[in-house]
CSV table of C-alpha atoms in Angstrom, one decimal:
chain,number,residue,atom,x,y,z
A,298,MET,CA,-55.1,45.6,58.8
A,299,ARG,CA,-53.6,49.0,58.0
A,300,PRO,CA,-55.1,50.4,54.8
A,301,VAL,CA,-52.8,51.1,51.8
A,302,LEU,CA,-52.5,54.8,51.2
A,303,PRO,CA,-53.2,56.1,47.7
A,304,ARG,CA,-49.6,57.3,47.3
A,305,ALA,CA,-48.3,53.9,48.3
A,306,ARG,CA,-50.6,52.3,45.8
A,307,HIS,CA,-49.2,54.6,43.1
A,308,VAL,CA,-45.6,53.8,44.1
A,309,ALA,CA,-46.4,50.1,44.1
A,310,ALA,CA,-48.0,50.3,40.7
A,311,ALA,CA,-45.1,52.2,39.2
A,312,LEU,CA,-42.6,49.8,40.6
A,313,SER,CA,-44.5,46.9,39.1
A,314,LEU,CA,-44.5,48.6,35.7
A,315,VAL,CA,-40.7,49.2,36.0
A,316,LEU,CA,-40.1,45.5,37.0
A,317,LEU,CA,-42.4,44.3,34.1
A,318,ALA,CA,-40.6,46.5,31.6
A,319,ALA,CA,-37.2,45.4,32.9
A,320,SER,CA,-38.2,41.8,32.6
A,321,ALA,CA,-39.5,42.2,29.1
A,322,HIS,CA,-36.4,44.0,28.1
A,323,ALA,CA,-34.1,41.4,29.7
A,324,ALA,CA,-35.8,38.6,27.7
A,325,ASP,CA,-35.3,40.4,24.4
A,326,LEU,CA,-31.8,39.2,23.4
A,327,LEU,CA,-33.2,36.3,21.3
A,328,ASP,CA,-35.5,38.8,19.5
A,329,GLU,CA,-32.6,41.3,19.0
A,330,VAL,CA,-30.4,38.5,17.6
A,331,ARG,CA,-33.1,37.4,15.1
A,332,GLN,CA,-34.0,40.9,14.1
A,333,ARG,CA,-30.3,41.7,13.6
A,334,GLY,CA,-29.8,38.5,11.6
A,335,THR,CA,-26.5,37.7,13.3
A,336,LEU,CA,-25.3,36.0,16.5
A,337,ARG,CA,-22.2,38.1,17.7
A,338,VAL,CA,-19.6,35.5,18.8
A,339,ALA,CA,-16.3,36.2,20.6
A,340,VAL,CA,-13.4,33.9,20.4
A,341,GLU,CA,-9.7,34.3,21.0
A,342,GLY,CA,-8.7,33.3,17.5
A,343,THR,CA,-5.4,32.0,18.7
A,344,TYR,CA,-6.4,28.9,20.5
A,345,PRO,CA,-6.1,25.9,18.2
A,346,PRO,CA,-7.9,23.6,17.7
A,347,PHE,CA,-10.7,25.4,19.3
A,348,ASN,CA,-10.5,28.6,17.3
A,349,PHE,CA,-7.6,30.0,15.2
A,350,LYS,CA,-6.8,31.3,11.7
A,351,ASP,CA,-5.6,28.9,9.1
A,352,ALA,CA,-2.8,29.5,6.6
A,353,SER,CA,-5.2,31.5,4.4
A,354,GLY,CA,-6.2,33.7,7.4
A,355,LYS,CA,-9.6,32.2,7.7
A,356,LEU,CA,-11.0,31.8,11.2
A,357,THR,CA,-11.6,28.0,11.8
A,358,GLY,CA,-11.7,25.4,14.6
A,359,PHE,CA,-14.1,23.4,16.7
A,360,ASP,CA,-15.6,26.4,18.5
A,361,VAL,CA,-16.0,28.3,15.2
A,362,GLU,CA,-17.9,25.4,13.6
A,363,ILE,CA,-20.1,24.8,16.8
A,364,ALA,CA,-21.0,28.6,16.9
A,365,GLU,CA,-21.9,28.6,13.2
A,366,ALA,CA,-24.1,25.5,13.7
A,367,ILE,CA,-25.8,27.1,16.7
A,368,ALA,CA,-26.4,30.3,14.7
A,369,GLY,CA,-27.9,28.2,11.9
A,370,LYS,CA,-30.3,26.6,14.3
A,371,LEU,CA,-31.4,30.1,15.5
A,372,GLY,CA,-31.9,31.1,11.8
A,373,VAL,CA,-29.1,33.7,11.7
A,374,LYS,CA,-25.4,33.8,10.8
A,375,ALA,CA,-22.5,33.9,13.2
A,376,ALA,CA,-20.5,37.2,13.2
A,377,PHE,CA,-17.1,36.6,14.9
A,378,SER,CA,-14.9,39.0,17.0
A,379,THR,CA,-11.4,37.9,18.1
A,380,THR,CA,-10.3,39.2,21.5
A,381,GLU,CA,-7.5,38.2,23.9
A,382,TRP,CA,-8.7,36.0,26.7
A,383,SER,CA,-7.7,38.6,29.3
A,384,ALA,CA,-10.4,40.9,28.0
A,385,ILE,CA,-13.0,38.6,26.6
A,386,LEU,CA,-15.3,38.3,29.7
A,387,ALA,CA,-15.2,42.1,30.2
A,388,GLY,CA,-16.2,42.6,26.6
A,389,LEU,CA,-19.2,40.3,27.0
A,390,GLN,CA,-20.3,42.2,30.1
A,391,ALA,CA,-19.9,45.5,28.1
A,392,GLY,CA,-22.2,44.1,25.4
A,393,LYS,CA,-19.7,44.0,22.6
A,394,TYR,CA,-21.0,40.6,21.6
A,395,ASP,CA,-23.8,38.2,22.5
A,396,VAL,CA,-21.9,35.1,23.5
A,397,ILE,CA,-18.4,33.7,24.0
A,398,VAL,CA,-17.8,30.3,22.4
A,399,ASN,CA,-14.3,29.7,23.6
A,400,GLN,CA,-14.1,26.8,26.2
A,401,VAL,CA,-15.3,29.0,29.1
A,402,ALA,CA,-15.6,27.0,32.3
A,403,ALA,CA,-19.0,27.6,33.9
A,404,THR,CA,-17.6,28.3,37.4
A,405,ASP,CA,-19.7,29.4,40.3
A,406,LYS,CA,-17.8,32.7,40.4
A,407,ARG,CA,-18.6,33.4,36.7
A,408,ARG,CA,-22.2,32.4,37.2
A,409,GLU,CA,-22.5,35.4,39.5
A,410,THR,CA,-22.0,37.6,36.5
A,411,PHE,CA,-23.2,35.6,33.5
A,412,ASP,CA,-25.8,33.0,32.6
A,413,PHE,CA,-24.5,29.9,30.8
A,414,SER,CA,-25.8,27.4,28.3
A,415,ASP,CA,-26.0,23.7,29.0
A,416,PRO,CA,-22.4,22.3,29.0
A,417,TYR,CA,-21.1,21.4,25.5
A,418,VAL,CA,-17.6,20.2,26.4
A,419,VAL,CA,-16.4,18.1,29.4
A,420,SER,CA,-12.6,18.2,29.9
A,421,SER,CA,-9.9,18.4,32.5
A,422,ALA,CA,-6.8,20.4,33.2
A,423,GLN,CA,-3.5,18.9,32.0
A,424,LEU,CA,0.1,19.8,32.3
A,425,ILE,CA,2.2,20.3,29.1
A,426,VAL,CA,5.9,19.5,29.2
A,427,ARG,CA,8.8,19.4,26.8
A,428,THR,CA,9.2,16.2,24.8
A,429,ASN,CA,12.7,15.6,26.3
A,430,GLU,CA,11.4,16.2,29.9
A,431,THR,CA,12.8,13.5,32.3
A,432,ARG,CA,11.7,14.9,35.6
A,433,THR,CA,8.6,13.5,37.4
A,434,LEU,CA,6.1,16.3,37.1
A,435,ALA,CA,2.8,14.9,38.1
A,436,THR,CA,1.7,16.2,41.5
A,437,ALA,CA,1.5,19.5,43.3
A,438,ALA,CA,4.5,18.4,45.3
A,439,ASP,CA,6.5,17.9,42.0
A,440,LEU,CA,5.7,21.4,41.0
A,441,LYS,CA,7.0,23.2,44.0
A,442,GLY,CA,9.7,25.6,42.9
A,443,LYS,CA,8.8,25.1,39.2
A,444,LYS,CA,7.7,27.8,36.7
A,445,ILE,CA,4.2,27.2,35.3
A,446,GLY,CA,2.9,29.1,32.3
A,447,VAL,CA,-0.8,29.9,32.1
A,448,GLY,CA,-3.2,32.2,30.2
A,449,GLN,CA,-4.1,35.5,31.9
A,450,GLY,CA,-7.6,35.4,33.6
A,451,SER,CA,-8.1,31.7,32.9
A,452,ASN,CA,-9.3,29.2,35.4
A,453,TYR,CA,-6.0,27.4,34.8
A,454,ALA,CA,-4.2,30.5,36.2
A,455,ASP,CA,-6.3,30.1,39.3
A,456,LEU,CA,-5.5,26.5,39.6
A,457,ALA,CA,-1.8,27.0,39.2
A,458,LYS,CA,-1.8,29.8,41.8
A,459,GLY,CA,-3.2,27.3,44.3
A,460,ILE,CA,-0.1,25.0,43.9
A,461,ALA,CA,2.1,25.8,46.9
A,462,GLY,CA,5.6,26.9,46.1
A,463,ALA,CA,5.1,27.1,42.3
A,464,GLU,CA,6.0,30.2,40.4
A,465,VAL,CA,3.2,31.1,38.1
A,466,LYS,CA,3.9,33.1,34.9
A,467,VAL,CA,0.9,34.7,33.2
A,468,TYR,CA,0.7,35.2,29.4
A,469,PRO,CA,-1.8,36.7,27.0
A,470,GLY,CA,-2.5,33.3,25.5
A,471,ALA,CA,-1.3,29.7,24.6
A,472,PRO,CA,1.1,30.7,21.8
A,473,GLU,CA,3.3,32.8,24.1
A,474,TYR,CA,3.6,30.3,27.0
A,475,LEU,CA,4.0,27.3,24.7
A,476,GLN,CA,6.9,29.1,23.0
A,477,ASP,CA,8.5,29.8,26.4
A,478,LEU,CA,8.0,26.2,27.4
A,479,ALA,CA,9.7,25.0,24.2
A,480,THR,CA,12.7,27.2,24.8
A,481,GLY,CA,13.0,26.3,28.5
A,482,ARG,CA,11.9,29.6,30.0
A,483,ILE,CA,9.2,27.8,32.1
A,484,ASP,CA,9.1,24.2,33.3
A,485,VAL,CA,5.5,23.3,32.5
A,486,ALA,CA,2.3,24.8,31.0
A,487,LEU,CA,-1.2,24.2,32.1
A,488,ASN,CA,-4.2,24.1,29.8
A,489,ASP,CA,-7.2,22.1,28.6
A,490,SER,CA,-6.6,18.4,28.1
A,491,LEU,CA,-8.2,18.5,24.7
A,492,LEU,CA,-5.5,20.9,23.4
A,493,ILE,CA,-2.6,18.4,23.8
A,494,PRO,CA,-3.4,15.9,21.0
A,495,TYR,CA,-3.8,18.8,18.6
A,496,LEU,CA,-0.4,20.2,19.5
A,497,ALA,CA,1.2,16.9,19.1
A,498,GLU,CA,-0.3,16.3,15.7
A,499,LYS,CA,-0.4,19.8,14.1
A,500,THR,CA,2.5,21.8,15.6
A,501,LYS,CA,6.3,21.4,15.4
A,502,LEU,CA,6.8,22.6,19.0
A,503,PRO,CA,8.7,20.1,21.1
A,504,VAL,CA,6.0,19.6,23.7
A,505,LYS,CA,3.9,16.7,24.8
A,506,ALA,CA,1.1,15.7,27.2
A,507,GLY,CA,1.9,15.7,30.9
A,508,ALA,CA,0.0,14.5,33.9
A,509,PRO,CA,-3.7,15.5,34.3
A,510,ILE,CA,-4.2,17.8,37.3
A,511,GLY,CA,-7.3,19.2,39.0
A,512,PRO,CA,-11.0,18.2,38.6
A,513,THR,CA,-13.0,17.5,35.5
A,514,GLU,CA,-14.9,20.5,34.5
A,515,SER,CA,-17.7,21.6,32.1
A,516,ASN,CA,-17.4,24.3,29.5
A,517,ALA,CA,-20.4,26.2,28.3
A,518,ILE,CA,-21.5,29.4,26.5
A,519,PRO,CA,-21.8,32.5,28.6
A,520,PHE,CA,-24.1,35.5,27.9
A,521,LYS,CA,-25.6,38.4,29.8
A,522,LYS,CA,-28.0,37.5,32.7
A,523,GLY,CA,-31.7,37.8,32.5
A,524,ASN,CA,-32.3,36.3,28.9
A,525,PRO,CA,-34.4,33.2,29.5
A,526,LYS,CA,-35.7,33.0,26.0
A,527,PHE,CA,-32.2,33.3,24.6
A,528,LYS,CA,-30.9,30.6,27.0
A,529,GLN,CA,-33.8,28.3,26.0
A,530,ALA,CA,-33.0,28.8,22.3
A,531,ILE,CA,-29.2,28.2,22.7
A,532,ASP,CA,-29.8,25.1,24.8
A,533,LYS,CA,-32.3,23.7,22.2
A,534,ALA,CA,-29.8,24.4,19.5
A,535,LEU,CA,-27.2,22.4,21.2
A,536,ALA,CA,-29.6,19.6,21.9
A,537,ASP,CA,-30.7,19.5,18.3
A,538,LEU,CA,-27.2,19.5,17.1
A,539,LYS,CA,-26.5,16.4,19.3
A,540,ALA,CA,-29.8,14.7,18.2
A,541,ASP,CA,-29.1,15.0,14.5
A,542,GLY,CA,-25.5,14.0,14.8
A,543,SER,CA,-23.9,17.4,13.7
A,544,PHE,CA,-22.2,17.9,17.0
A,545,GLN,CA,-20.6,14.5,17.0
A,546,LYS,CA,-19.3,15.0,13.4
A,547,ILE,CA,-17.7,18.3,14.3
A,548,SER,CA,-16.2,16.9,17.5
A,549,ALA,CA,-14.8,13.8,15.7
A,550,ARG,CA,-13.3,16.0,13.0
A,551,TRP,CA,-11.2,18.0,15.6
A,552,PHE,CA,-10.7,15.5,18.4
A,553,GLY,CA,-11.6,12.0,17.2
A,554,ARG,CA,-14.3,11.6,19.8
A,555,ASP,CA,-17.4,13.2,21.3
A,556,VAL,CA,-16.1,15.9,23.6
A,557,SER,CA,-19.5,16.3,25.2
A,558,LYS,CA,-18.7,13.1,27.1
A,559,PRO,CA,-16.3,13.0,30.1
A,560,PRO,CA,-12.6,12.5,29.0
A,561,VAL,CA,-11.1,9.1,29.3
A,562,ALA,CA,-8.6,8.8,32.2
A,563,ASN,CA,-5.0,9.4,31.1
């Protein structure tokens, strides 16, 4: 066997130290969060009932309460940033915040860039139509030639763009495309099935649940890759919230059911 030259040994040793240092640094997000005393959380802030500002201007919603509960389990406080959906993932990659708690689908493509917590919400895509809609809008064939409103950069936008013959209109967020739907500028909108009951109950927009479309998906909490201690802590916090009943109470308050379970067929 060919002997290892001294220079090669030095290079190998230096490389090992670099890798070790990188590994130690990558696993430090949990320590950084605890030292800072805050978990930096990004939400849209315009996506009821998940995260939005109430009449007094206070940030509230299902995701806000879940993020606060997770931070509590970590022994820190949640510090929120509000960001348009179109820029929220880029902000996470740039290190502007530690996590996004905003119904982010844990797709294979996103997993190439981010690590994710265990799923905390299971839902499906659903069409939203006007309350006086009389046309049959239930299948991809029905949507041919129709205008579909979606949020920029969302997985719903990707789903809509895969519908042959449909005209996809992209918006900064739900408020903009729901307003256009209500006024007839688009034919349907596409979003999370959990959004529809809230809209029906809490808003005065003339919209209602349409047909479910696309597969059931899991939403989770993304964060920068290479933080195994942080992931373990976030997953444990979620598990503890479910074990002590806190998650179910928060979920029931906003949706009337446990949203960590698969949705009932529409």
